[in-house]
Amino acid sequence: MKIVNNIKELKGYLAQERQKNRKIGLVPTMGALHNGHISLVKRCGKDNDVCVVSVFVNPTQFNNKTDLVTYPRTLDKDCALLESAGCNYVFAPSEQEMYPEPDVRKFDFGTVSSVMEGAYRPGHFNGVAQVVSKLFYIVEPDNAYFGEKDFQQVAVIRAMVKQLNIPVLINACPIIREADGLALSSRNVRLTPEQRQKAPLIARTLKESTNFVPEKSVQEVKEYVINTINADPVMRVEYYEIVDGNTMNAINSWSDTTYPVGCITVYCGDVRLIDNIKYNK
Ligand code: PAF
């Protein structure tokens, strides 16, 4: 496995791989890797001849500067995990390498990027589109892999490659959970023992709510989820929306979509956790 910090050097290696007709896969990450990321890397290795993993804490997608400063940075540990997961190239650029000058591009993907995370974290998806488009231009992957925990992010990236005509196949991979249901996230390490013990309530409540569909209305299911989680004093639901899983448009009735997905953000203490659930009607 090669660890590369420089764009020109990485492009040189990948040009050689392409000359040998090798299929290239990319897993973009911000490091602090866990088994959720590793599942993406393994899938990438299975589908492609060459697996590239980027590790870059992208400053332009943080609307909260404290979040950027406190974001865990564990490159040595990440590289050890990546090596054993079969990664071929780790691309770990500096901020200067990725943004030699400020990226002033402003994207607009309509509803897909303006609701939920888009509304609560202004500028977040613009920053994601900036960095992921740069990574796609640098690596020119055949396939790219993203976790479905960030359900809306996957929709934004699909919209971005369509808008920019970037020839890459976006692969969405299932959420990986702890045994008690908590979705794996780099932020979980910030939970206190008490918060960690409470956090599985999110996944448990989402799962329970699937039993009420379609008998209960969309509004009733939303209220059930929000009230059940908020009943715990450690938890505060920021939003819970049930949306069309392709457009991110909120639905009012189960008949509004064939693909209803519930997307939630919860503060567990001061740790912001996100999760989602697919409903079968
Ligand atoms: O999901 C993430 O970790 C980040 O948003 C991504 C896609 C690596 C872009 O920085």
PDB file of C-alpha atoms and ligand atoms in Angstrom:
ATOM      1  CA  MET A   1       0.000   0.000   0.000  1.00  0.00           C
ATOM      2  CA  LYS A   2       1.314   3.431  -0.958  1.00  0.00           C
ATOM      3  CA  ILE A   3       0.623   6.556   1.075  1.00  0.00           C
ATOM      4  CA  VAL A   4       0.570   9.595  -1.197  1.00  0.00           C
ATOM      5  CA  ASN A   5       0.189  13.254  -0.212  1.00  0.00           C
ATOM      6  CA  ASN A   6       0.666  14.817  -3.582  1.00  0.00           C
ATOM      7  CA  ILE A   7      -1.890  15.052  -6.415  1.00  0.00           C
ATOM      8  CA  LYS A   8       0.657  14.830  -9.240  1.00  0.00           C
ATOM      9  CA  GLU A   9       2.266  11.739  -7.754  1.00  0.00           C
ATOM     10  CA  LEU A  10      -1.097  10.006  -7.258  1.00  0.00           C
ATOM     11  CA  LYS A  11      -2.190  10.826 -10.813  1.00  0.00           C
ATOM     12  CA  GLY A  12       1.105   9.328 -12.063  1.00  0.00           C
ATOM     13  CA  TYR A  13       0.505   6.028 -10.244  1.00  0.00           C
ATOM     14  CA  LEU A  14      -3.120   5.854 -11.367  1.00  0.00           C
ATOM     15  CA  ALA A  15      -2.199   6.588 -15.009  1.00  0.00           C
ATOM     16  CA  GLN A  16       0.061   3.512 -14.895  1.00  0.00           C
ATOM     17  CA  GLU A  17      -2.749   1.424 -13.398  1.00  0.00           C
ATOM     18  CA  ARG A  18      -5.137   2.623 -16.092  1.00  0.00           C
ATOM     19  CA  GLN A  19      -2.625   1.728 -18.818  1.00  0.00           C
ATOM     20  CA  LYS A  20      -2.862  -1.831 -17.542  1.00  0.00           C
ATOM     21  CA  ASN A  21      -6.641  -1.574 -17.977  1.00  0.00           C
ATOM     22  CA  ARG A  22      -7.211  -1.756 -14.232  1.00  0.00           C
ATOM     23  CA  LYS A  23     -10.535  -0.668 -12.840  1.00  0.00           C
ATOM     24  CA  ILE A  24     -10.182   1.971 -10.111  1.00  0.00           C
ATOM     25  CA  GLY A  25     -12.416   2.406  -7.072  1.00  0.00           C
ATOM     26  CA  LEU A  26     -12.400   5.317  -4.626  1.00  0.00           C
ATOM     27  CA  VAL A  27     -13.573   5.508  -1.023  1.00  0.00           C
ATOM     28  CA  PRO A  28     -13.574   9.150   0.138  1.00  0.00           C
ATOM     29  CA  THR A  29     -13.196   9.498   3.925  1.00  0.00           C
ATOM     30  CA  MET A  30     -12.260  12.031   6.558  1.00  0.00           C
ATOM     31  CA  GLY A  31     -10.283   9.422   8.485  1.00  0.00           C
ATOM     32  CA  ALA A  32     -10.969   8.275  12.065  1.00  0.00           C
ATOM     33  CA  LEU A  33     -11.884   5.034  10.378  1.00  0.00           C
ATOM     34  CA  HIS A  34     -14.221   2.424  11.826  1.00  0.00           C
ATOM     35  CA  ASN A  35     -15.748  -0.801  10.548  1.00  0.00           C
ATOM     36  CA  GLY A  36     -18.308   1.155   8.510  1.00  0.00           C
ATOM     37  CA  HIS A  37     -15.469   2.628   6.422  1.00  0.00           C
ATOM     38  CA  ILE A  38     -13.698  -0.724   6.304  1.00  0.00           C
ATOM     39  CA  SER A  39     -16.821  -2.348   4.839  1.00  0.00           C
ATOM     40  CA  LEU A  40     -16.684   0.248   2.021  1.00  0.00           C
ATOM     41  CA  VAL A  41     -12.977  -0.445   1.436  1.00  0.00           C
ATOM     42  CA  LYS A  42     -13.589  -4.197   1.257  1.00  0.00           C
ATOM     43  CA  ARG A  43     -16.465  -3.731  -1.179  1.00  0.00           C
ATOM     44  CA  CYS A  44     -14.267  -1.396  -3.245  1.00  0.00           C
ATOM     45  CA  GLY A  45     -11.510  -4.007  -3.321  1.00  0.00           C
ATOM     46  CA  LYS A  46     -13.971  -6.689  -4.472  1.00  0.00           C
ATOM     47  CA  ASP A  47     -15.451  -4.610  -7.303  1.00  0.00           C
ATOM     48  CA  ASN A  48     -12.217  -3.061  -8.606  1.00  0.00           C
ATOM     49  CA  ASP A  49      -8.595  -3.913  -9.408  1.00  0.00           C
ATOM     50  CA  VAL A  50      -7.274  -0.871  -7.565  1.00  0.00           C
ATOM     51  CA  CYS A  51      -8.647   0.573  -4.330  1.00  0.00           C
ATOM     52  CA  VAL A  52      -7.888   4.207  -3.474  1.00  0.00           C
ATOM     53  CA  VAL A  53      -8.943   5.641  -0.099  1.00  0.00           C
ATOM     54  CA  SER A  54      -8.736   9.381   0.508  1.00  0.00           C
ATOM     55  CA  VAL A  55      -8.240  10.622   4.063  1.00  0.00           C
ATOM     56  CA  PHE A  56      -8.851  14.351   4.271  1.00  0.00           C
ATOM     57  CA  VAL A  57     -10.704  16.355   6.915  1.00  0.00           C
ATOM     58  CA  ASN A  58     -12.333  18.791   4.539  1.00  0.00           C
ATOM     59  CA  PRO A  59     -12.575  22.255   6.137  1.00  0.00           C
ATOM     60  CA  THR A  60     -15.116  23.610   3.628  1.00  0.00           C
ATOM     61  CA  GLN A  61     -17.882  21.245   4.763  1.00  0.00           C
ATOM     62  CA  PHE A  62     -17.731  22.232   8.456  1.00  0.00           C
ATOM     63  CA  ASN A  63     -20.208  24.978   9.248  1.00  0.00           C
ATOM     64  CA  ASN A  64     -19.148  24.687  12.892  1.00  0.00           C
ATOM     65  CA  LYS A  65     -15.461  25.497  13.446  1.00  0.00           C
ATOM     66  CA  THR A  66     -15.313  23.725  16.834  1.00  0.00           C
ATOM     67  CA  ASP A  67     -16.487  20.564  15.096  1.00  0.00           C
ATOM     68  CA  LEU A  68     -13.611  20.957  12.601  1.00  0.00           C
ATOM     69  CA  VAL A  69     -11.034  21.481  15.351  1.00  0.00           C
ATOM     70  CA  THR A  70     -12.261  18.572  17.486  1.00  0.00           C
ATOM     71  CA  TYR A  71     -12.689  16.160  14.548  1.00  0.00           C
ATOM     72  CA  PRO A  72     -10.519  13.091  15.371  1.00  0.00           C
ATOM     73  CA  ARG A  73      -7.320  12.786  13.303  1.00  0.00           C
ATOM     74  CA  THR A  74      -5.742   9.312  13.479  1.00  0.00           C
ATOM     75  CA  LEU A  75      -3.816   8.863  10.205  1.00  0.00           C
ATOM     76  CA  ASP A  76      -1.294   6.249  11.425  1.00  0.00           C
ATOM     77  CA  LYS A  77      -4.015   4.043  12.879  1.00  0.00           C
ATOM     78  CA  ASP A  78      -6.164   4.597   9.754  1.00  0.00           C
ATOM     79  CA  CYS A  79      -3.306   3.502   7.469  1.00  0.00           C
ATOM     80  CA  ALA A  80      -2.777   0.307   9.484  1.00  0.00           C
ATOM     81  CA  LEU A  81      -6.495  -0.534   9.167  1.00  0.00           C
ATOM     82  CA  LEU A  82      -6.497   0.298   5.453  1.00  0.00           C
ATOM     83  CA  GLU A  83      -3.488  -1.874   4.751  1.00  0.00           C
ATOM     84  CA  SER A  84      -5.164  -4.910   6.292  1.00  0.00           C
ATOM     85  CA  ALA A  85      -8.433  -4.142   4.469  1.00  0.00           C
ATOM     86  CA  GLY A  86      -6.657  -4.389   1.105  1.00  0.00           C
ATOM     87  CA  CYS A  87      -6.355  -0.706   0.147  1.00  0.00           C
ATOM     88  CA  ASN A  88      -3.725  -0.008  -2.533  1.00  0.00           C
ATOM     89  CA  TYR A  89      -3.332   3.771  -2.289  1.00  0.00           C
ATOM     90  CA  VAL A  90      -4.065   6.100   0.614  1.00  0.00           C
ATOM     91  CA  PHE A  91      -4.391   9.673  -0.596  1.00  0.00           C
ATOM     92  CA  ALA A  92      -3.814  11.962   2.401  1.00  0.00           C
ATOM     93  CA  PRO A  93      -3.320  15.482   1.043  1.00  0.00           C
ATOM     94  CA  SER A  94      -2.719  18.670   3.026  1.00  0.00           C
ATOM     95  CA  GLU A  95      -5.231  21.510   2.988  1.00  0.00           C
ATOM     96  CA  GLN A  96      -2.828  23.485   0.771  1.00  0.00           C
ATOM     97  CA  GLU A  97      -2.676  20.598  -1.713  1.00  0.00           C
ATOM     98  CA  MET A  98      -6.481  20.352  -1.994  1.00  0.00           C
ATOM     99  CA  TYR A  99      -7.197  24.079  -1.822  1.00  0.00           C
ATOM    100  CA  PRO A 100      -4.179  25.989  -3.201  1.00  0.00           C
ATOM    101  CA  GLU A 101      -6.679  28.804  -3.508  1.00  0.00           C
ATOM    102  CA  PRO A 102     -10.145  29.160  -1.979  1.00  0.00           C
ATOM    103  CA  ASP A 103     -12.819  27.112  -3.725  1.00  0.00           C
ATOM    104  CA  VAL A 104     -15.482  29.674  -4.593  1.00  0.00           C
ATOM    105  CA  ARG A 105     -17.785  27.271  -6.443  1.00  0.00           C
ATOM    106  CA  LYS A 106     -21.436  27.435  -5.361  1.00  0.00           C
ATOM    107  CA  PHE A 107     -23.557  24.394  -6.155  1.00  0.00           C
ATOM    108  CA  ASP A 108     -27.328  24.179  -6.278  1.00  0.00           C
ATOM    109  CA  PHE A 109     -28.947  20.757  -6.350  1.00  0.00           C
ATOM    110  CA  GLY A 110     -32.433  21.955  -5.383  1.00  0.00           C
ATOM    111  CA  THR A 111     -34.390  20.147  -2.659  1.00  0.00           C
ATOM    112  CA  VAL A 112     -31.915  17.267  -2.480  1.00  0.00           C
ATOM    113  CA  SER A 113     -29.371  19.568  -0.822  1.00  0.00           C
ATOM    114  CA  SER A 114     -31.556  22.263   0.755  1.00  0.00           C
ATOM    115  CA  VAL A 115     -33.668  20.254   3.246  1.00  0.00           C
ATOM    116  CA  MET A 116     -32.673  18.415   6.454  1.00  0.00           C
ATOM    117  CA  GLU A 117     -28.838  18.504   6.723  1.00  0.00           C
ATOM    118  CA  GLY A 118     -28.861  21.266   4.104  1.00  0.00           C
ATOM    119  CA  ALA A 119     -31.163  23.401   6.261  1.00  0.00           C
ATOM    120  CA  TYR A 120     -29.505  22.636   9.610  1.00  0.00           C
ATOM    121  CA  ARG A 121     -25.891  22.780   8.376  1.00  0.00           C
ATOM    122  CA  PRO A 122     -25.826  25.646   5.862  1.00  0.00           C
ATOM    123  CA  GLY A 123     -22.929  25.296   3.417  1.00  0.00           C
ATOM    124  CA  HIS A 124     -22.206  21.703   4.453  1.00  0.00           C
ATOM    125  CA  PHE A 125     -23.238  20.063   1.194  1.00  0.00           C
ATOM    126  CA  ASN A 126     -21.578  22.778  -0.855  1.00  0.00           C
ATOM    127  CA  GLY A 127     -18.308  21.860   0.870  1.00  0.00           C
ATOM    128  CA  VAL A 128     -18.955  18.140   0.327  1.00  0.00           C
ATOM    129  CA  ALA A 129     -19.588  18.762  -3.395  1.00  0.00           C
ATOM    130  CA  GLN A 130     -16.414  20.864  -3.619  1.00  0.00           C
ATOM    131  CA  VAL A 131     -14.150  18.230  -2.115  1.00  0.00           C
ATOM    132  CA  VAL A 132     -15.769  15.160  -3.670  1.00  0.00           C
ATOM    133  CA  SER A 133     -15.757  16.722  -7.157  1.00  0.00           C
ATOM    134  CA  LYS A 134     -12.047  17.543  -6.707  1.00  0.00           C
ATOM    135  CA  LEU A 135     -11.372  13.960  -5.591  1.00  0.00           C
ATOM    136  CA  PHE A 136     -13.253  12.635  -8.623  1.00  0.00           C
ATOM    137  CA  TYR A 137     -11.228  14.885 -10.964  1.00  0.00           C
ATOM    138  CA  ILE A 138      -7.962  13.779  -9.318  1.00  0.00           C
ATOM    139  CA  VAL A 139      -8.624  10.018  -9.074  1.00  0.00           C
ATOM    140  CA  GLU A 140     -11.021   9.590 -12.046  1.00  0.00           C
ATOM    141  CA  PRO A 141     -12.464   6.455 -10.433  1.00  0.00           C
ATOM    142  CA  ASP A 142     -14.746   4.008 -12.214  1.00  0.00           C
ATOM    143  CA  ASN A 143     -16.590   3.432  -8.935  1.00  0.00           C
ATOM    144  CA  ALA A 144     -16.977   5.441  -5.737  1.00  0.00           C
ATOM    145  CA  TYR A 145     -18.337   4.157  -2.420  1.00  0.00           C
ATOM    146  CA  PHE A 146     -20.343   5.996   0.241  1.00  0.00           C
ATOM    147  CA  GLY A 147     -22.118   4.795   3.367  1.00  0.00           C
ATOM    148  CA  GLU A 148     -25.901   5.024   3.568  1.00  0.00           C
ATOM    149  CA  LYS A 149     -25.692   6.372   7.111  1.00  0.00           C
ATOM    150  CA  ASP A 150     -25.220   9.720   5.382  1.00  0.00           C
ATOM    151  CA  PHE A 151     -28.291   9.005   3.278  1.00  0.00           C
ATOM    152  CA  GLN A 152     -28.822  12.554   2.029  1.00  0.00           C
ATOM    153  CA  GLN A 153     -25.120  12.945   1.211  1.00  0.00           C
ATOM    154  CA  VAL A 154     -25.367  10.026  -1.231  1.00  0.00           C
ATOM    155  CA  ALA A 155     -28.310  11.734  -2.976  1.00  0.00           C
ATOM    156  CA  VAL A 156     -26.348  15.000  -3.166  1.00  0.00           C
ATOM    157  CA  ILE A 157     -23.335  13.235  -4.678  1.00  0.00           C
ATOM    158  CA  ARG A 158     -25.541  11.484  -7.234  1.00  0.00           C
ATOM    159  CA  ALA A 159     -27.032  14.876  -8.163  1.00  0.00           C
ATOM    160  CA  MET A 160     -23.539  16.370  -8.386  1.00  0.00           C
ATOM    161  CA  VAL A 161     -22.103  13.772 -10.780  1.00  0.00           C
ATOM    162  CA  LYS A 162     -25.204  14.158 -12.940  1.00  0.00           C
ATOM    163  CA  GLN A 163     -24.947  17.953 -12.977  1.00  0.00           C
ATOM    164  CA  LEU A 164     -21.180  17.945 -13.670  1.00  0.00           C
ATOM    165  CA  ASN A 165     -21.271  14.934 -16.040  1.00  0.00           C
ATOM    166  CA  ILE A 166     -18.610  13.102 -14.044  1.00  0.00           C
ATOM    167  CA  PRO A 167     -18.375   9.520 -15.366  1.00  0.00           C
ATOM    168  CA  VAL A 168     -18.291   7.597 -12.082  1.00  0.00           C
ATOM    169  CA  LEU A 169     -20.685   5.017 -10.685  1.00  0.00           C
ATOM    170  CA  ILE A 170     -21.875   5.933  -7.185  1.00  0.00           C
ATOM    171  CA  ASN A 171     -22.301   2.894  -4.940  1.00  0.00           C
ATOM    172  CA  ALA A 172     -24.314   3.300  -1.734  1.00  0.00           C
ATOM    173  CA  CYS A 173     -23.404   0.729   0.927  1.00  0.00           C
ATOM    174  CA  PRO A 174     -25.521  -0.383   3.920  1.00  0.00           C
ATOM    175  CA  ILE A 175     -25.155   1.130   7.384  1.00  0.00           C
ATOM    176  CA  ILE A 176     -22.909  -0.906   9.689  1.00  0.00           C
ATOM    177  CA  ARG A 177     -24.213  -1.068  13.273  1.00  0.00           C
ATOM    178  CA  GLU A 178     -22.895  -2.032  16.687  1.00  0.00           C
ATOM    179  CA  ALA A 179     -24.493  -5.151  18.205  1.00  0.00           C
ATOM    180  CA  ASP A 180     -26.950  -2.895  20.081  1.00  0.00           C
ATOM    181  CA  GLY A 181     -28.003  -1.127  16.858  1.00  0.00           C
ATOM    182  CA  LEU A 182     -26.042   2.127  17.132  1.00  0.00           C
ATOM    183  CA  ALA A 183     -24.924   3.182  13.645  1.00  0.00           C
ATOM    184  CA  LEU A 184     -21.125   3.324  13.441  1.00  0.00           C
ATOM    185  CA  SER A 185     -19.815   6.887  13.283  1.00  0.00           C
ATOM    186  CA  SER A 186     -16.496   8.607  13.899  1.00  0.00           C
ATOM    187  CA  ARG A 187     -18.369  10.767  16.414  1.00  0.00           C
ATOM    188  CA  ASN A 188     -19.344   7.805  18.643  1.00  0.00           C
ATOM    189  CA  VAL A 189     -15.968   7.992  20.426  1.00  0.00           C
ATOM    190  CA  ARG A 190     -17.057  11.369  21.819  1.00  0.00           C
ATOM    191  CA  LEU A 191     -20.018   9.838  23.694  1.00  0.00           C
ATOM    192  CA  THR A 192     -19.617   9.537  27.470  1.00  0.00           C
ATOM    193  CA  PRO A 193     -20.276   6.011  28.850  1.00  0.00           C
ATOM    194  CA  GLU A 194     -23.784   7.121  29.883  1.00  0.00           C
ATOM    195  CA  GLN A 195     -24.527   8.647  26.463  1.00  0.00           C
ATOM    196  CA  ARG A 196     -23.100   5.571  24.707  1.00  0.00           C
ATOM    197  CA  GLN A 197     -25.490   3.410  26.702  1.00  0.00           C
ATOM    198  CA  LYS A 198     -28.478   5.625  25.741  1.00  0.00           C
ATOM    199  CA  ALA A 199     -27.590   6.173  22.052  1.00  0.00           C
ATOM    200  CA  PRO A 200     -29.008   2.843  20.713  1.00  0.00           C
ATOM    201  CA  LEU A 201     -32.475   4.249  21.545  1.00  0.00           C
ATOM    202  CA  ILE A 202     -32.300   6.030  18.171  1.00  0.00           C
ATOM    203  CA  ALA A 203     -31.938   2.876  16.051  1.00  0.00           C
ATOM    204  CA  ARG A 204     -34.316   0.927  18.301  1.00  0.00           C
ATOM    205  CA  THR A 205     -37.058   3.526  17.941  1.00  0.00           C
ATOM    206  CA  LEU A 206     -36.631   3.794  14.175  1.00  0.00           C
ATOM    207  CA  LYS A 207     -36.876   0.016  13.864  1.00  0.00           C
ATOM    208  CA  GLU A 208     -39.962  -0.147  16.113  1.00  0.00           C
ATOM    209  CA  SER A 209     -41.624   2.543  14.020  1.00  0.00           C
ATOM    210  CA  THR A 210     -41.542   0.291  10.937  1.00  0.00           C
ATOM    211  CA  ASN A 211     -44.164  -1.922  12.653  1.00  0.00           C
ATOM    212  CA  PHE A 212     -46.736   0.892  12.443  1.00  0.00           C
ATOM    213  CA  VAL A 213     -46.569   1.303   8.660  1.00  0.00           C
ATOM    214  CA  PRO A 214     -48.883   1.753   6.809  1.00  0.00           C
ATOM    215  CA  GLU A 215     -51.592   1.583   9.514  1.00  0.00           C
ATOM    216  CA  LYS A 216     -50.479   4.773  11.256  1.00  0.00           C
ATOM    217  CA  SER A 217     -50.184   7.989   9.265  1.00  0.00           C
ATOM    218  CA  VAL A 218     -46.822   9.547   8.349  1.00  0.00           C
ATOM    219  CA  GLN A 219     -47.495  12.275  10.931  1.00  0.00           C
ATOM    220  CA  GLU A 220     -48.253   9.725  13.678  1.00  0.00           C
ATOM    221  CA  VAL A 221     -45.084   7.738  12.934  1.00  0.00           C
ATOM    222  CA  LYS A 222     -43.023  10.929  13.027  1.00  0.00           C
ATOM    223  CA  GLU A 223     -44.560  11.933  16.362  1.00  0.00           C
ATOM    224  CA  TYR A 224     -43.925   8.470  17.792  1.00  0.00           C
ATOM    225  CA  VAL A 225     -40.230   8.596  16.860  1.00  0.00           C
ATOM    226  CA  ILE A 226     -39.672  12.168  18.052  1.00  0.00           C
ATOM    227  CA  ASN A 227     -41.585  11.769  21.345  1.00  0.00           C
ATOM    228  CA  THR A 228     -40.014   8.396  22.205  1.00  0.00           C
ATOM    229  CA  ILE A 229     -36.473   9.677  21.735  1.00  0.00           C
ATOM    230  CA  ASN A 230     -37.096  13.065  23.360  1.00  0.00           C
ATOM    231  CA  ALA A 231     -38.527  11.292  26.417  1.00  0.00           C
ATOM    232  CA  ASP A 232     -34.936  10.505  27.372  1.00  0.00           C
ATOM    233  CA  PRO A 233     -33.442  13.649  28.971  1.00  0.00           C
ATOM    234  CA  VAL A 234     -30.007  12.977  27.401  1.00  0.00           C
ATOM    235  CA  MET A 235     -31.461  13.075  23.864  1.00  0.00           C
ATOM    236  CA  ARG A 236     -32.796  15.901  21.724  1.00  0.00           C
ATOM    237  CA  VAL A 237     -34.157  15.238  18.240  1.00  0.00           C
ATOM    238  CA  GLU A 238     -33.040  17.993  15.874  1.00  0.00           C
ATOM    239  CA  TYR A 239     -35.244  16.763  13.041  1.00  0.00           C
ATOM    240  CA  TYR A 240     -37.035  13.654  11.921  1.00  0.00           C
ATOM    241  CA  GLU A 241     -38.370  13.698   8.377  1.00  0.00           C
ATOM    242  CA  ILE A 242     -39.908  10.952   6.301  1.00  0.00           C
ATOM    243  CA  VAL A 243     -38.933  11.650   2.697  1.00  0.00           C
ATOM    244  CA  ASP A 244     -38.954  10.215  -0.769  1.00  0.00           C
ATOM    245  CA  GLY A 245     -35.609   8.400  -0.807  1.00  0.00           C
ATOM    246  CA  ASN A 246     -34.707   9.725  -4.256  1.00  0.00           C
ATOM    247  CA  THR A 247     -35.768  13.377  -4.105  1.00  0.00           C
ATOM    248  CA  MET A 248     -35.586  14.065  -0.336  1.00  0.00           C
ATOM    249  CA  ASN A 249     -39.034  15.681  -0.593  1.00  0.00           C
ATOM    250  CA  ALA A 250     -40.937  15.266   2.687  1.00  0.00           C
ATOM    251  CA  ILE A 251     -43.996  13.044   2.277  1.00  0.00           C
ATOM    252  CA  ASN A 252     -47.394  13.608   3.905  1.00  0.00           C
ATOM    253  CA  SER A 253     -48.919  10.268   3.042  1.00  0.00           C
ATOM    254  CA  TRP A 254     -47.429   6.805   2.424  1.00  0.00           C
ATOM    255  CA  SER A 255     -48.882   6.907  -1.082  1.00  0.00           C
ATOM    256  CA  ASP A 256     -46.677   9.926  -1.927  1.00  0.00           C
ATOM    257  CA  THR A 257     -43.707   7.650  -2.688  1.00  0.00           C
ATOM    258  CA  THR A 258     -42.691   4.059  -3.370  1.00  0.00           C
ATOM    259  CA  TYR A 259     -39.451   4.661  -1.425  1.00  0.00           C
ATOM    260  CA  PRO A 260     -40.132   6.180   2.027  1.00  0.00           C
ATOM    261  CA  VAL A 261     -37.060   6.789   4.172  1.00  0.00           C
ATOM    262  CA  GLY A 262     -36.987   8.288   7.653  1.00  0.00           C
ATOM    263  CA  CYS A 263     -33.960  10.512   8.312  1.00  0.00           C
ATOM    264  CA  ILE A 264     -33.090  11.607  11.823  1.00  0.00           C
ATOM    265  CA  THR A 265     -30.562  13.775  13.624  1.00  0.00           C
ATOM    266  CA  VAL A 266     -30.330  13.587  17.403  1.00  0.00           C
ATOM    267  CA  TYR A 267     -28.126  15.374  19.883  1.00  0.00           C
ATOM    268  CA  CYS A 268     -26.994  12.850  22.474  1.00  0.00           C
ATOM    269  CA  GLY A 269     -25.533  15.312  24.969  1.00  0.00           C
ATOM    270  CA  ASP A 270     -23.504  17.523  22.642  1.00  0.00           C
ATOM    271  CA  VAL A 271     -22.733  14.761  20.125  1.00  0.00           C
ATOM    272  CA  ARG A 272     -24.742  15.039  16.918  1.00  0.00           C
ATOM    273  CA  LEU A 273     -25.753  11.572  15.674  1.00  0.00           C
ATOM    274  CA  ILE A 274     -27.536  10.751  12.438  1.00  0.00           C
ATOM    275  CA  ASP A 275     -29.352   7.643  11.310  1.00  0.00           C
ATOM    276  CA  ASN A 276     -32.091   6.569   8.899  1.00  0.00           C
ATOM    277  CA  ILE A 277     -34.546   3.774   8.188  1.00  0.00           C
ATOM    278  CA  LYS A 278     -36.248   2.478   5.045  1.00  0.00           C
ATOM    279  CA  TYR A 279     -39.981   1.803   5.416  1.00  0.00           C
ATOM    280  CA  ASN A 280     -41.720  -1.021   3.544  1.00  0.00           C
ATOM    281  CA  LYS A 281     -45.298  -0.127   2.837  1.00  0.00           C
TER     282      LYS A 281
HETATM  283  O1  PAF B   1     -18.783  11.321   4.535  1.00  0.00           O
HETATM  284  C1  PAF B   1     -17.672  11.847   4.723  1.00  0.00           C
HETATM  285  O2  PAF B   1     -16.839  11.359   5.480  1.00  0.00           O
HETATM  286  C2  PAF B   1     -17.343  13.139   4.000  1.00  0.00           C
HETATM  287  O3  PAF B   1     -18.460  13.961   3.893  1.00  0.00           O
HETATM  288  C3  PAF B   1     -16.692  12.923   2.615  1.00  0.00           C
HETATM  289  C4  PAF B   1     -17.647  12.241   1.658  1.00  0.00           C
HETATM  290  C5  PAF B   1     -15.440  12.079   2.774  1.00  0.00           C
HETATM  291  C6  PAF B   1     -16.290  14.257   2.005  1.00  0.00           C
HETATM  292  O4  PAF B   1     -15.374  14.938   2.801  1.00  0.00           O
END
